[in-house]
Amino acid sequence: MNGYLWVIGSSLALVCSVSRRWDREIQHQLVILNIGLLLDLILSCSLKLIIQRPRPKYNINDQKFEAPIADEFSFPSGHSSRTAMIAALCTAFYPKYQYAAMLMAFVVAMSRVAMGRHYLSDALGGLLIGWLEGMAVLALPRSFSVWIRGILH
């Protein structure tokens, strides 16, 4: 699923969590997820447009929801970066599931290579970028989350 669909879904969840007064920790996690997804979308699309690495020759262009320009290019794998960023957040918020989250990110990255959409270096680069994105958004002060929730309230 492309990044913009993740952003739409998580944004709706965030608005719903604030309007229905869900647990503040869940609201905080949704703020961090949204910021992470936006960062990932901007960074992975920007890097694709800057680097412009062609997709593998054996790539079958059968995707239904592609970003028209950025998805022409291969590095980094946006699926890999997104799942690694989410794995980083799961590691922080739900340590009990950290290994499952990291395994899922790795499986998604390798599936992108197996499907012929990316080279191995695209997937591994995406994993590294996504993990760094996760660490970056986790470093945001909690007051930032409170500020965002205040805007939505």
Tab-separated table of C-alpha atoms in Angstrom:
chain	number	residue	atom	x	y	z
A	1	MET	CA	0.000	0.000	0.000
A	2	ASN	CA	1.425	3.359	-0.965
A	3	GLY	CA	2.439	5.970	1.566
A	4	TYR	CA	-0.369	8.412	0.959
A	5	LEU	CA	-2.978	5.758	1.822
A	6	TRP	CA	-1.150	5.119	5.115
A	7	VAL	CA	-1.219	8.855	5.859
A	8	ILE	CA	-4.948	9.096	5.128
A	9	GLY	CA	-5.799	6.088	7.303
A	10	SER	CA	-3.604	7.092	10.228
A	11	SER	CA	-4.821	10.694	10.061
A	12	LEU	CA	-8.433	9.531	10.270
A	13	ALA	CA	-7.509	7.330	13.238
A	14	LEU	CA	-5.814	10.286	14.950
A	15	VAL	CA	-8.785	12.619	14.441
A	16	CYS	CA	-11.135	9.890	15.694
A	17	SER	CA	-8.939	9.235	18.749
A	18	VAL	CA	-8.953	12.908	19.725
A	19	SER	CA	-12.649	13.526	19.045
A	20	ARG	CA	-13.674	10.396	20.962
A	21	ARG	CA	-11.237	11.105	23.789
A	22	TRP	CA	-9.311	7.860	23.573
A	23	ASP	CA	-6.479	7.157	25.985
A	24	ARG	CA	-3.844	9.917	25.729
A	25	GLU	CA	-1.038	7.418	25.213
A	26	ILE	CA	-2.822	6.015	22.142
A	27	GLN	CA	-3.323	9.570	20.870
A	28	HIS	CA	0.389	10.265	21.407
A	29	GLN	CA	1.331	7.114	19.501
A	30	LEU	CA	-0.950	8.100	16.621
A	31	VAL	CA	0.623	11.581	16.471
A	32	ILE	CA	4.088	10.012	16.307
A	33	LEU	CA	2.914	7.527	13.658
A	34	ASN	CA	1.453	10.334	11.531
A	35	ILE	CA	4.612	12.431	11.757
A	36	GLY	CA	6.681	9.353	10.904
A	37	LEU	CA	4.530	8.508	7.898
A	38	LEU	CA	4.682	12.074	6.599
A	39	LEU	CA	8.452	12.149	7.089
A	40	ASP	CA	8.795	8.818	5.292
A	41	LEU	CA	6.629	9.899	2.377
A	42	ILE	CA	8.529	13.158	1.915
A	43	LEU	CA	11.975	11.634	2.384
A	44	SER	CA	11.516	8.508	0.262
A	45	CYS	CA	9.873	10.435	-2.607
A	46	SER	CA	12.541	13.140	-2.457
A	47	LEU	CA	15.364	10.594	-2.497
A	48	LYS	CA	13.777	8.753	-5.426
A	49	LEU	CA	13.558	11.998	-7.397
A	50	ILE	CA	17.117	13.026	-6.504
A	51	ILE	CA	18.792	9.640	-7.104
A	52	GLN	CA	16.536	8.498	-9.986
A	53	ARG	CA	17.732	4.909	-9.953
A	54	PRO	CA	15.736	2.951	-12.557
A	55	ARG	CA	13.717	-0.002	-11.358
A	56	PRO	CA	15.012	-3.484	-12.237
A	57	LYS	CA	14.596	-4.461	-15.879
A	58	TYR	CA	12.471	-7.435	-14.827
A	59	ASN	CA	10.015	-5.169	-12.943
A	60	ILE	CA	6.424	-5.631	-14.081
A	61	ASN	CA	4.655	-2.287	-13.885
A	62	ASP	CA	1.310	-3.574	-12.602
A	63	GLN	CA	0.761	-1.341	-9.583
A	64	LYS	CA	-2.675	0.241	-9.169
A	65	PHE	CA	-1.907	3.122	-6.791
A	66	GLU	CA	1.458	4.526	-7.809
A	67	ALA	CA	2.699	8.035	-7.286
A	68	PRO	CA	3.060	9.009	-10.950
A	69	ILE	CA	6.621	10.356	-10.875
A	70	ALA	CA	8.419	9.067	-7.783
A	71	ASP	CA	7.341	5.449	-8.264
A	72	GLU	CA	9.172	5.293	-11.579
A	73	PHE	CA	12.356	5.049	-9.543
A	74	SER	CA	13.744	2.370	-7.298
A	75	PHE	CA	15.893	3.752	-4.455
A	76	PRO	CA	14.889	3.659	-1.667
A	77	SER	CA	12.096	1.154	-1.283
A	78	GLY	CA	9.236	3.093	0.299
A	79	HIS	CA	7.582	-0.105	1.521
A	80	SER	CA	10.818	-1.060	3.284
A	81	SER	CA	11.321	2.369	4.822
A	82	ARG	CA	7.705	2.571	6.008
A	83	THR	CA	7.702	-0.861	7.617
A	84	ALA	CA	11.083	-0.241	9.271
A	85	MET	CA	9.833	3.084	10.657
A	86	ILE	CA	6.723	1.347	12.006
A	87	ALA	CA	8.917	-1.433	13.451
A	88	ALA	CA	10.991	1.203	15.256
A	89	LEU	CA	7.809	2.680	16.725
A	90	CYS	CA	6.536	-0.771	17.745
A	91	THR	CA	9.871	-1.472	19.433
A	92	ALA	CA	9.464	1.684	21.524
A	93	PHE	CA	5.727	1.527	22.203
A	94	TYR	CA	5.184	-2.244	22.361
A	95	PRO	CA	8.522	-3.894	23.257
A	96	LYS	CA	6.806	-7.266	23.635
A	97	TYR	CA	6.292	-7.285	19.847
A	98	GLN	CA	9.649	-5.839	18.785
A	99	TYR	CA	10.977	-9.031	17.170
A	100	ALA	CA	7.752	-9.657	15.280
A	101	ALA	CA	7.763	-6.049	14.034
A	102	MET	CA	11.403	-6.249	12.926
A	103	LEU	CA	10.775	-9.597	11.222
A	104	MET	CA	7.770	-8.134	9.396
A	105	ALA	CA	9.860	-5.198	8.144
A	106	PHE	CA	12.533	-7.591	6.881
A	107	VAL	CA	9.950	-9.840	5.182
A	108	VAL	CA	8.320	-6.851	3.462
A	109	ALA	CA	11.733	-5.622	2.279
A	110	MET	CA	12.681	-9.027	0.877
A	111	SER	CA	9.262	-9.413	-0.762
A	112	ARG	CA	9.906	-6.201	-2.711
A	113	VAL	CA	13.090	-7.777	-4.079
A	114	ALA	CA	11.386	-11.131	-4.756
A	115	MET	CA	8.574	-9.359	-6.638
A	116	GLY	CA	11.133	-7.670	-8.874
A	117	ARG	CA	10.149	-4.159	-7.807
A	118	HIS	CA	13.514	-3.360	-6.186
A	119	TYR	CA	17.156	-4.309	-6.026
A	120	LEU	CA	18.442	-5.689	-2.720
A	121	SER	CA	20.251	-2.401	-2.014
A	122	ASP	CA	16.957	-0.491	-2.437
A	123	ALA	CA	15.289	-2.675	0.183
A	124	LEU	CA	18.214	-2.586	2.628
A	125	GLY	CA	18.587	1.169	2.154
A	126	GLY	CA	14.870	1.563	2.812
A	127	LEU	CA	15.179	-0.438	6.033
A	128	LEU	CA	18.012	1.779	7.267
A	129	ILE	CA	16.255	5.008	6.297
A	130	GLY	CA	13.008	3.869	7.922
A	131	TRP	CA	14.723	2.885	11.170
A	132	LEU	CA	16.418	6.304	11.313
A	133	GLU	CA	13.076	8.001	10.634
A	134	GLY	CA	11.554	6.053	13.502
A	135	MET	CA	14.347	7.095	15.852
A	136	ALA	CA	13.925	10.722	14.739
A	137	VAL	CA	10.191	10.904	15.431
A	138	LEU	CA	10.590	9.072	18.731
A	139	ALA	CA	13.016	11.812	19.774
A	140	LEU	CA	10.306	14.476	19.416
A	141	PRO	CA	9.340	15.980	22.778
A	142	ARG	CA	6.004	14.837	24.179
A	143	SER	CA	4.929	18.497	24.245
A	144	PHE	CA	4.843	18.373	20.435
A	145	SER	CA	2.243	15.602	20.605
A	146	VAL	CA	0.223	17.611	23.141
A	147	TRP	CA	0.360	20.647	20.814
A	148	ILE	CA	-0.889	18.614	17.808
A	149	ARG	CA	-3.706	17.074	19.849
A	150	GLY	CA	-4.677	20.575	21.022
A	151	ILE	CA	-5.000	21.719	17.420
A	152	LEU	CA	-7.254	18.756	16.616
A	153	HIS	CA	-9.423	19.112	19.698
